[in-house]
Coordinates of C-alpha atoms in Angstrom, one line a residue:
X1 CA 0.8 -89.3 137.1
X2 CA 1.0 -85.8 137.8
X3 CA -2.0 -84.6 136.6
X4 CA -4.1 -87.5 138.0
X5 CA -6.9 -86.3 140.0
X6 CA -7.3 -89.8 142.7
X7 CA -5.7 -88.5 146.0
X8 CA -4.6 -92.1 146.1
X9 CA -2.1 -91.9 142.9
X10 CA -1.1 -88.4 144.6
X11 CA -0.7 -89.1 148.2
X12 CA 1.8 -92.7 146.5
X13 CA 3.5 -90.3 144.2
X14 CA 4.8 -88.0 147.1
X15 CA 7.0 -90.8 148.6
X16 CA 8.8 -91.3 145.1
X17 CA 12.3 -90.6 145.6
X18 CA 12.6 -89.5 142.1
X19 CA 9.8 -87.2 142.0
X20 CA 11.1 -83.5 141.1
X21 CA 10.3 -80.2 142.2
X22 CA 8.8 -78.9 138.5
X23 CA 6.3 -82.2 139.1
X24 CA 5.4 -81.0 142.9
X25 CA 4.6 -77.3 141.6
X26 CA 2.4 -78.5 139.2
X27 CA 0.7 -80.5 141.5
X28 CA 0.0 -77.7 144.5
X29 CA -0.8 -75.1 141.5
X30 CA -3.9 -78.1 140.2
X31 CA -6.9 -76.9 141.2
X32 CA -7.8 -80.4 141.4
X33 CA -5.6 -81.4 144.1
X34 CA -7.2 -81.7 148.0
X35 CA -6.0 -80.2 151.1
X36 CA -4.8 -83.4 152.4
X37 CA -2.3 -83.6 149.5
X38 CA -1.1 -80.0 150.0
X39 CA -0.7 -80.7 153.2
X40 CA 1.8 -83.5 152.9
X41 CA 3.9 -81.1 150.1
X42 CA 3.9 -78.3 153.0
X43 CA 5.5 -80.7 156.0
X44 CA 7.4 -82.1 153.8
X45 CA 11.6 -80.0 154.2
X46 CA 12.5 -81.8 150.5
X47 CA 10.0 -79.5 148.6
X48 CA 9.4 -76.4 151.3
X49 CA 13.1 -75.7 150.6
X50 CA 11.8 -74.4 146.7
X51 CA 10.2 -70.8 147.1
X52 CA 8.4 -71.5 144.3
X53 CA 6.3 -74.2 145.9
X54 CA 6.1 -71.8 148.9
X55 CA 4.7 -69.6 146.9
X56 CA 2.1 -71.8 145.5
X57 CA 0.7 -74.0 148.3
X58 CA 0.5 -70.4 150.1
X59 CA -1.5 -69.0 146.6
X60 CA -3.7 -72.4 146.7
X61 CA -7.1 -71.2 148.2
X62 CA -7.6 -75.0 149.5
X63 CA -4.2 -75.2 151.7
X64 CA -5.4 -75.3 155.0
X65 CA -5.2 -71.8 156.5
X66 CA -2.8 -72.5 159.1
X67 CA -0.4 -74.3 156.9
X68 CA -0.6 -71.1 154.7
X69 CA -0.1 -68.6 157.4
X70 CA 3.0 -70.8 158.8
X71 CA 4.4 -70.7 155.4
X72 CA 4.1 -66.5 155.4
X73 CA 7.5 -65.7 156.9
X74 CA 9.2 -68.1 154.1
X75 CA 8.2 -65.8 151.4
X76 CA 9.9 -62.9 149.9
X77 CA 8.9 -59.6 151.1
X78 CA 7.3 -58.4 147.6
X79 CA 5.2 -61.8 147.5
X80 CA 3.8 -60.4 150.5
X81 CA 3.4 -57.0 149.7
X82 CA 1.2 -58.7 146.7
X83 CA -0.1 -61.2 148.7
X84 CA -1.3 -58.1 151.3
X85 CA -2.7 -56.3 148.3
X86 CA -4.2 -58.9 146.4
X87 CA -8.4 -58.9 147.1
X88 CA -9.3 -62.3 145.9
X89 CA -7.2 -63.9 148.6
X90 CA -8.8 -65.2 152.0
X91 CA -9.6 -62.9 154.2
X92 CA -7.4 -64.2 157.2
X93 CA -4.4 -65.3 155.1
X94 CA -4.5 -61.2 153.8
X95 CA -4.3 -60.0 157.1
X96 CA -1.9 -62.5 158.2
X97 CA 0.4 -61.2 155.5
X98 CA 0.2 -57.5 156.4
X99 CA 1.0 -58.6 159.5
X100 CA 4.2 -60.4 158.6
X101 CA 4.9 -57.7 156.2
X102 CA 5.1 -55.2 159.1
X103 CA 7.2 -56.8 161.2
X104 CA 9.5 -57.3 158.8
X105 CA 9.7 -53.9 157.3
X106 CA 10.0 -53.1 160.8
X107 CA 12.9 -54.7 161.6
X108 CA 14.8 -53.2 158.8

């Protein structure tokens, strides 16, 4: 059920208690999966508690920006040092994570 593409079968499969975390991460890495559903993982403490799945709704170019950006002081600091770096990224999420990169290399 995983790698269905209906937001239907997804959105059900998110309230399953027995659903794991290697089946949520491969779910926010689809390139199939909608914002809606990405969404839901992000508010969501059960699976935002896996820096993996951090990692990928924030690497997913259709999590909504500001569920990305809130997600930016979760990650480690050399995610962000890619994430700063890395040009295919959105433009606003890039600069986003310079600017949580700085503050946090300046607090050091």
């Amino acid at each position: 059920l995983c790698r269905d593409t209906s937001p239907q079968v997804l959105l059900g499969l998110m309230s399953n208690p027995h659903l794991e975390a290697e089946d949520v991460l491969a779910i926010v890495k689809s390139t199939s999966v909608t914002a809606a559903i990405l969404q839901r993982v992000a508010s969501d403490r059960r699976w935002t508690g896996h820096a993996e799945i951090r990692t990928a709704l924030v690497r997913n170019p259709k999590t909504p920006t500001p569920v990305a950006v809130r997600l930016l002081d979760t990650l480690p600091l050399t995610e962000l040092r890619d994430l700063a770096k890395i040009g295919g990224a959105r433009e606003d999420l890039r600069r986003a994570a310079f600017r949580v990169l700085s503050k946090a290399t300046s607090r050091r």
